XYZ file of C-alpha atoms in Angstrom:
415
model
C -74.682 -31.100 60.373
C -71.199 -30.456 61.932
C -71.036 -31.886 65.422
C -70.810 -29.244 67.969
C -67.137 -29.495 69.994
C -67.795 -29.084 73.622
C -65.205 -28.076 76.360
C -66.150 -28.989 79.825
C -65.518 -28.427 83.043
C -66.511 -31.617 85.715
C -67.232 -30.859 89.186
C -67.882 -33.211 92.122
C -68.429 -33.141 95.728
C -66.664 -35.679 98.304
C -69.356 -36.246 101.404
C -66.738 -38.316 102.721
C -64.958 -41.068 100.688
C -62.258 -38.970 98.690
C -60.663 -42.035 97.044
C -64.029 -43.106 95.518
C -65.016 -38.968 94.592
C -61.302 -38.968 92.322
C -62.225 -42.115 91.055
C -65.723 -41.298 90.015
C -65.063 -37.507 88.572
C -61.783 -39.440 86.482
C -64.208 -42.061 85.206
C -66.746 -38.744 84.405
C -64.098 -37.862 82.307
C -64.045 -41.013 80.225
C -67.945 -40.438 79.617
C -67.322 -36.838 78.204
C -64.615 -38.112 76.302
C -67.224 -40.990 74.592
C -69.816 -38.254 74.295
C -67.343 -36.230 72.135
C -66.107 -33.378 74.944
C -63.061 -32.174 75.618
C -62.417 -31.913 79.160
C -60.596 -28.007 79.954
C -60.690 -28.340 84.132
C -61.666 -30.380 87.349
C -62.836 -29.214 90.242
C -63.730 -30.742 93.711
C -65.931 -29.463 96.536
C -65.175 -31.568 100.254
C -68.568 -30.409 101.680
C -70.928 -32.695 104.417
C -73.720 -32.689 101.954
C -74.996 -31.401 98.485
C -76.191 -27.740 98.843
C -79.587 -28.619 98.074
C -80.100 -25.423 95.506
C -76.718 -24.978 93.440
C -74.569 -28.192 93.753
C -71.745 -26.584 95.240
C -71.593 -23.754 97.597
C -71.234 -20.080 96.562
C -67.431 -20.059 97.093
C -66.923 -22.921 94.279
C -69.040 -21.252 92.080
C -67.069 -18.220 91.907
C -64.174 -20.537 91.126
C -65.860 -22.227 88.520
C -66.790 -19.346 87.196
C -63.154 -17.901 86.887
C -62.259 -21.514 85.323
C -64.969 -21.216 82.906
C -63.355 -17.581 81.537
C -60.129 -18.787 81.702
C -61.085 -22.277 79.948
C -63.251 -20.533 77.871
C -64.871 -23.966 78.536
C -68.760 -24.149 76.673
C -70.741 -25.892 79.451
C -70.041 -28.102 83.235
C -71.046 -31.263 83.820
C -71.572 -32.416 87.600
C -70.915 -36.058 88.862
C -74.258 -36.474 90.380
C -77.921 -36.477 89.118
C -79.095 -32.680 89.438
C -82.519 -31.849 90.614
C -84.842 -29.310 88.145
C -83.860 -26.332 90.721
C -80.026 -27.408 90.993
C -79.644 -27.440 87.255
C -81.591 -23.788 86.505
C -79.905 -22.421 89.776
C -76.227 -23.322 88.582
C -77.185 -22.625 84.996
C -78.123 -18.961 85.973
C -74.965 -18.451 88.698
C -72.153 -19.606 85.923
C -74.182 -18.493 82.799
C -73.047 -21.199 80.797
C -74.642 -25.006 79.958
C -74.957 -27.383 82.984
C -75.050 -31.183 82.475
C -74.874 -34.006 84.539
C -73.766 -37.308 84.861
C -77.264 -39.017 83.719
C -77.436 -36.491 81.128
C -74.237 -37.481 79.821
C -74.742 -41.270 80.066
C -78.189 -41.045 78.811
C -76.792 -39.019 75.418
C -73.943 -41.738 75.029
C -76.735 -44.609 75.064
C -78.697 -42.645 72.739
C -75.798 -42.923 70.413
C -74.945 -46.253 70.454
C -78.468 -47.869 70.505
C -79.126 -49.471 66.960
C -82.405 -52.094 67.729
C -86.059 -50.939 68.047
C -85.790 -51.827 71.328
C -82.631 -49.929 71.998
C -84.105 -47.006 70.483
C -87.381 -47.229 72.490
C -85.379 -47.787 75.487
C -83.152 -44.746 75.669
C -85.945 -42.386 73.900
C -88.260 -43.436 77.271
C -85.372 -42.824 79.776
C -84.831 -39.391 77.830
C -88.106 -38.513 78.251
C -88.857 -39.012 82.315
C -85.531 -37.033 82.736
C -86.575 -34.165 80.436
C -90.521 -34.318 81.813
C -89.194 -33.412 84.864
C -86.765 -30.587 83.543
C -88.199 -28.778 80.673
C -87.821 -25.012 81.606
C -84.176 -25.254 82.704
C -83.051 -27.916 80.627
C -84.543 -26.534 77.530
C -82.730 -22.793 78.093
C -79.430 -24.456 79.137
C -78.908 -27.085 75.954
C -80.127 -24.146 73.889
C -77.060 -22.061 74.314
C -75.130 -23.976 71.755
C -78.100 -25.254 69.831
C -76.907 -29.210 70.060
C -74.207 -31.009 71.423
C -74.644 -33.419 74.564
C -77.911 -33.504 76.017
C -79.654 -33.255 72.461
C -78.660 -36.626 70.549
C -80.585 -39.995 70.009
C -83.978 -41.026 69.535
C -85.539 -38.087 71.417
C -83.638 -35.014 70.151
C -86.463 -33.948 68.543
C -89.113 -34.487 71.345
C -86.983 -31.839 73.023
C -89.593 -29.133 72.679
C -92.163 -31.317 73.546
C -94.811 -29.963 76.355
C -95.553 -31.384 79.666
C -98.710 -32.895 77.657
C -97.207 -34.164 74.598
C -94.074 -36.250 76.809
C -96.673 -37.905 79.125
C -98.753 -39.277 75.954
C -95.110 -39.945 74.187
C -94.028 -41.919 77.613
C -97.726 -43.943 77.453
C -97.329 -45.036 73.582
C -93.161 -46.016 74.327
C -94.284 -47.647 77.573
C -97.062 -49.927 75.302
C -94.468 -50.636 72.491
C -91.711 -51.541 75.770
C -94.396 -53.845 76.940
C -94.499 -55.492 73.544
C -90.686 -56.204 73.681
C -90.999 -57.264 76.681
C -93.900 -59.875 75.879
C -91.637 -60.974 72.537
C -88.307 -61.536 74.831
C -90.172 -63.552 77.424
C -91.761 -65.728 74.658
C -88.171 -66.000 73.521
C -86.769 -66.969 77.117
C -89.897 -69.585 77.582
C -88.468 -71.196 74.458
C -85.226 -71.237 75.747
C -86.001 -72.611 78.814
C -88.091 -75.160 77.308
C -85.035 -76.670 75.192
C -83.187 -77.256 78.543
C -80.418 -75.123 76.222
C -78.250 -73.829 79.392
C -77.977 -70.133 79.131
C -74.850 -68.113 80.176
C -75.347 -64.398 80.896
C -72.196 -62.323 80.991
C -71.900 -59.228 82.824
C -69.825 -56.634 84.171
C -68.306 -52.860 84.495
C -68.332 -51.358 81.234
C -65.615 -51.700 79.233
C -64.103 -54.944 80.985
C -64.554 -57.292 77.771
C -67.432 -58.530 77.956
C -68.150 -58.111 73.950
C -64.297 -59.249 73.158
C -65.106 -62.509 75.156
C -68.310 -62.961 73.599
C -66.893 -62.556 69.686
C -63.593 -64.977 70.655
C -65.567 -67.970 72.332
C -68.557 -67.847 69.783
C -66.882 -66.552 66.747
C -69.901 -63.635 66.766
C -69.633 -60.574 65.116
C -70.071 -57.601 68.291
C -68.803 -54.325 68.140
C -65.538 -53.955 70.047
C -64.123 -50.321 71.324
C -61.971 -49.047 73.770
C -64.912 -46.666 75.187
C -67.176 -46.713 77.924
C -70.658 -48.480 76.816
C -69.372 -49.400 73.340
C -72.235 -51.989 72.672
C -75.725 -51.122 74.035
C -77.802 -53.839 72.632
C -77.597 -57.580 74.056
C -76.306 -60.282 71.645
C -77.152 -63.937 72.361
C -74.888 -66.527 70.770
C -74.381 -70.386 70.670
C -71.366 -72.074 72.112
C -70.758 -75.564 70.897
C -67.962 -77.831 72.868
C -66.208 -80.366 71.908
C -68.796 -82.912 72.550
C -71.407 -81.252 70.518
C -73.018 -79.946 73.897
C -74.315 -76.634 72.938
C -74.773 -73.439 75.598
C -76.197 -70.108 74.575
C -74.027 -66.461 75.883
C -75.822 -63.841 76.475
C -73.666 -60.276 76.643
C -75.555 -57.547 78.324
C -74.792 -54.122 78.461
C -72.224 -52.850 80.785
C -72.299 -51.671 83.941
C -71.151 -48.340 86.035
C -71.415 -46.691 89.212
C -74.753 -43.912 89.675
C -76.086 -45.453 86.673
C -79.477 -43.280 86.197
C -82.720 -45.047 87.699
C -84.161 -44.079 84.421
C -81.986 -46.563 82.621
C -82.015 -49.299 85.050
C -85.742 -49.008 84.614
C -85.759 -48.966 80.961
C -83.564 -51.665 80.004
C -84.956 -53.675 82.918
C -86.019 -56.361 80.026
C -82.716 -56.612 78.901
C -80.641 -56.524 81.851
C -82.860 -59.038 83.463
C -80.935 -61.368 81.105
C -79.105 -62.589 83.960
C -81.885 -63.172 86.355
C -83.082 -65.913 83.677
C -79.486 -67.161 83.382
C -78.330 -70.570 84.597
C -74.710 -69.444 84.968
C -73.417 -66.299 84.993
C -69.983 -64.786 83.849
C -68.500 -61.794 85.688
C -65.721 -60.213 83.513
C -63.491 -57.920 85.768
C -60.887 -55.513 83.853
C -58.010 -57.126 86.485
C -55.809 -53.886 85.230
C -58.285 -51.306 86.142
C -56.363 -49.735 89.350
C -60.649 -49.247 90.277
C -61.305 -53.314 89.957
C -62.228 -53.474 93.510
C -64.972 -50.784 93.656
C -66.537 -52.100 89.882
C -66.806 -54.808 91.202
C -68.811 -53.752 93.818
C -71.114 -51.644 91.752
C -71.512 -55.400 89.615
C -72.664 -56.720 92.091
C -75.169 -54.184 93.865
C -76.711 -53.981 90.006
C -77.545 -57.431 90.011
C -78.661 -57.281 93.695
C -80.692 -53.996 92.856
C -82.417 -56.933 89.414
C -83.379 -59.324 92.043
C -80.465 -61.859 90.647
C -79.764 -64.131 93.451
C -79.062 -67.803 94.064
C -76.993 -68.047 90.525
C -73.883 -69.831 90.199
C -71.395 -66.776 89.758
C -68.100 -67.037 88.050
C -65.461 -64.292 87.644
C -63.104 -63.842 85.094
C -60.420 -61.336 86.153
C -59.901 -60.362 82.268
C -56.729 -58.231 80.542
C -54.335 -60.932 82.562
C -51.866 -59.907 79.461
C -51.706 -56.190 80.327
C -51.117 -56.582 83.909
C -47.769 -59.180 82.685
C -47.392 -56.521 80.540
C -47.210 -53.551 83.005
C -45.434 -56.426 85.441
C -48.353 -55.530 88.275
C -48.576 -58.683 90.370
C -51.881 -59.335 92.856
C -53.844 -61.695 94.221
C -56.753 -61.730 91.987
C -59.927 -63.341 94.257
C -63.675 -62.889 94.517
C -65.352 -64.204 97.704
C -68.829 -64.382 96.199
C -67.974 -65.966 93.001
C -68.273 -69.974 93.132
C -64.669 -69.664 90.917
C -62.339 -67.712 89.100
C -60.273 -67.771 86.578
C -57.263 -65.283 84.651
C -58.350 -64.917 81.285
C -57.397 -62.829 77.957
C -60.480 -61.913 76.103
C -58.292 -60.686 73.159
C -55.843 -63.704 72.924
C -58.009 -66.773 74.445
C -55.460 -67.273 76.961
C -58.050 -69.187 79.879
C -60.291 -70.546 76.897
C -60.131 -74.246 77.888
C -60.469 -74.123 81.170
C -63.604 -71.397 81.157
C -65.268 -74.467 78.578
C -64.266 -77.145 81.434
C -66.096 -74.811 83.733
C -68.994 -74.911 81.551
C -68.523 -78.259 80.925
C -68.250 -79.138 84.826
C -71.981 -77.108 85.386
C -73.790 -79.053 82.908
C -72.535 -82.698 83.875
C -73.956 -81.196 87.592
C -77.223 -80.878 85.860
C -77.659 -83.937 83.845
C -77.343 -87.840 84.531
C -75.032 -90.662 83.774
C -76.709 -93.272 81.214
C -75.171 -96.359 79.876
C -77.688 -99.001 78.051
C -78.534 -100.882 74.769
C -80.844 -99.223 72.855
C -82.953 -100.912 70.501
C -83.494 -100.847 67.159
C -86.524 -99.618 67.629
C -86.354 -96.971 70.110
C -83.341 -95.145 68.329
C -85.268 -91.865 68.536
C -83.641 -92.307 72.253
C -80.409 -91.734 70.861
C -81.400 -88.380 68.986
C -82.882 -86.879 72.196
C -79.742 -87.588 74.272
C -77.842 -85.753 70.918
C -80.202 -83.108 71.064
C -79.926 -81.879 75.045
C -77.382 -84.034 76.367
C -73.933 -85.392 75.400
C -73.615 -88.599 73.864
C -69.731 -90.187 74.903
C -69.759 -92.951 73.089
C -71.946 -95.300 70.403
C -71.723 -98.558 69.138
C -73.530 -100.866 66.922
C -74.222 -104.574 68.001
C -76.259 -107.380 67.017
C -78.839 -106.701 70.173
C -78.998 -102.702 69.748
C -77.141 -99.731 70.168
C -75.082 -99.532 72.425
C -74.491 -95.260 74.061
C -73.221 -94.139 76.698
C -73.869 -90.158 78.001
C -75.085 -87.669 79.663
C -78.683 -86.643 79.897
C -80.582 -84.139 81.612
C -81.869 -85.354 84.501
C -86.106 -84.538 83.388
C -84.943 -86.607 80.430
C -83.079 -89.582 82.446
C -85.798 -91.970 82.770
C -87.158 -91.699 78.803
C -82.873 -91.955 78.113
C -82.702 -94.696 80.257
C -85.234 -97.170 79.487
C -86.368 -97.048 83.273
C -90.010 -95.615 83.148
C-alpha cells in the first residue's frame, strides 16, 4: 500500500511564554517531518487561554481556513492535546483532518516499536486516546483513508466500539502486567549480582543510542529523527580492570509528552528509578538545551526518580567547535559534567573514570593472604569487585582489591 503524503498546517497558541510557543510549534514540525508530513504553513494564536470548544478563536480559523485553500494543505495538526469536542468542532469549522500533538507522537511510536512489549505499549496508549474520541476521530482520519493517526499496532482496532476497546484495553493491560512481572524478575536479578546499573536518559534525539553503541560496542539503531529507537537496550560495559557495569538506554524524552505514554511505558522508563547512576545526555548544540533540559528533569521527577547520583553529558561538543559557538556548559543538579562526542568518543576516558570513581565509593579496600584453601575468595572478589593485584607465595595468595562492601568481611577474612 502506497503511503499517503500529508501536507500540514501546525497551529499553536502562546498563553504567555512566546519563546517557549516558537520553540515548541518548530519542534512540532520535526514530529510531522518523522511521521512522514510535509509541513505547507504555521500559524500562531497569542490568546489568555485555549477557547475551550475550537482551539483557536473564530478569527484564526478563518485564517486557517484561507491557508488551508491556498496550501491546499490535507489536514492541521495543533501543538496541544485536543479534547473529543475541540477536535470534531475544528474538524467541522476547517473541513479538513485535525491532529494533534499526541496523535502525532503516538503514530511515530507506533512506527518505531519492534518488541512485544513495544507493540503492546503503544497499541494500549492508542487505544485510551481513541476510546475517548471515536465519533470525531473516526470521521476526521477517514478523509484520506490512512496516513497519521492510523499506523502501528492498533490501525486496525480503529473501528472498534466503545465495547470492544474497553475489553481490548483489559486483555493489553493483563499481557502489560506480564511484562511488567518478567522485567522486575529481571531487575531483582540484577540487583542481586551487585552488577551496578547505569540508566541513560535524555531529550530525544540528544545521543543517547550513539553513546550507548560507542561505549559498549552494541548494535542500536541510530537516526537523525525525533524518537529513532523506542525500545530500551541494556548492555555490559567492561573497564579496564575487568569491573563490569550494565547501560541501560531508555527512550527519549520531549516536552507535552502524552499521559497516555508516560503511563504505558511506565515499566520501561522506570529504568532509571532502579538505576544506581544515571547519565543525562544533553544535545549542547540544540539552541533549546536549556528548556530540554528542563522537561528531563520534570520526567524523571513526574517517575518518582529521586536521590540518584545524576551526571550530565553536554553531548555534540564537536558541532558546537564546529559552528565556533562558545558557552558555559553547567548543570546545577547534576553531581558532574562532562563535554563529550557520542560519535567520535571524544570524553570516553574520563566518563569510565567517572564510573570508575562511583563504584570504588561503593565497595571496600582489601589487602590479605589468601589461602590455599579459601581461593574461592579470590573468584568472588573477580566476580563483583576488582582485583588490583595477585601474587603467589609459599603461605597463600597474596590480592589486593576492591570489594563490595556486603562482600568485605567474606573478602577479608574478618568474619
Amino acid at each position: 500500500m502506497e503511503e499517503v503524503k500529508e501536507y500540514v498546517i501546525l497551529i499553536g497558541v502562546n498563553t504567555g511564554n512566546e519563546k517557549e510557543t516558537e520553540e515548541s510549534i518548530n519542534e512540532l514540525e520535526e514530529l510531522a517531518a518523522t511521521a512522514g508530513a510535509i509541513t505547507v504553513g504555521k500559524v500562531i494564536q497569542n490568546r489568555e487561554t485555549i477557547h475551550q470548544k475550537t482551539y483557536i478563536g473564530k478569527g484564526k480559523i478563518e485564517e486557517v481556513a484561507r491557508l488551508i485553500g491556498e496550501t491546499n494543505a490535507t489536514g492541521v495538526i495543533c501543538d496541544d492535546e485536543l479534547s473529543p469536542s475541540q477536535m470534531h468542532n475544528l474538524e467541522i469549522e476547517l473541513d479538513t483532518k485535525v491532529m494533534d500533538r499526541t496523535l502525532l507522537i503516538l503514530d511515530i511510536f507506533a512506527s518505531r516499536a519492534t518488541t512485544a512489549e513495544g507493540k503492546i505499549q503503544v497499541e494500549l496508549a492508542q487505544l485510551k486516546y481513541r476510546q475517548a474520541r471515536l465519533v470525531g476521530l473516526r470521521n476526521s482520519l477517514s478523509r484520506l483513508g490512512g496516513g497519521i493517526g492510523t499506523r502501528g499496532p492498533g490501525e486496525k482496532k480503529l473501528e472498534m466500539d466503545r465495547r470492544l476497546i474497553k475489553n481490548r484495553i483489559s486483555q493489553l493491560n493483563s499481557e502489560l502486567n506480564d511484562v511488567k512481572r518478567h522485567r522486575e524478575v529481571i531487575r531483582k536479578q540484577r540487583m542481586d549480582s551487585t552488577q551496578p546499573v547505569i540508566a541513560i536518559v535524555g531529550y530525544t534525539n540528544a545521543g543517547k543510542s550513539t553513546l550507548l553503541n560507542s561505549l559498549t560496542g552494541a548494535a542500536v539503531l541510530e537516526e537523525d529523527k525525533l524518537f529513532a529507537t523506542l525500545d530500551p537496550t541494556t548492555r555490559v560495559l567492561e573497564l579496564e580492570n575487568k569491573e563490569q557495569v550494565l547501560i541501560t538506554d531508555t527512550v527519549g524524552f520531549i516536552r507535552k509528552l502524552p499521559h497516555h505514554l508516560i503511563e504505558a511505558f511506565k515499566s520501561t522508563l522506570e529504568e532509571a528509578k532502579y538505576a544506581d547512576m544515571i547519565f543525562h545526555v544533553v544535545d549542547a548544540s540544540n539552541p533549546q538545551m536549556e528548556s530540554q533540559m528542563e522537561t528531563v528533569y520534570n520526567t524523571l521527577e513526574d517517575l518518582g526518580v529521586e536521590n540518584k547520583p545524576v551526571y550530565t553529558l553536554f553531548n555534540k561538543i564537536d558541532k558546537l567547535q564546529e559552528i565556533q559557538q562558545t558557552m558555559e556548559l553547567k548543570d546545577a543538579r547534576a553531581n558532574s559534567v562532562l563535554e563529550i562526542s557520542a560519535k567520535s568518543g571524544v570524553g570516553f576516558e574520563k566518563i569510565k573514570e567517572l564510573i570508575r570513581e562511583y563504584l570504588h565509593s561503593r565497595q571496600m579496600y582489601v589487602e590479605r593472604v589468601v589461602p590455599y584453601d579459601e581461593t574461592s575468595v579470590i573468584q568472588l572478589l573477580r566476580k563483583y569487585g576488582s582485583l588490583l593485584e595477585e601474587e603467589y607465595r609459599a603461605e597463600g595468595i597474596f590480592i589486593r582489591g576492591y570489594v563490595p562492601k556486603q562482600y568485605y568481611s567474606h573478602v577479608s577474612g574478618m568474619k
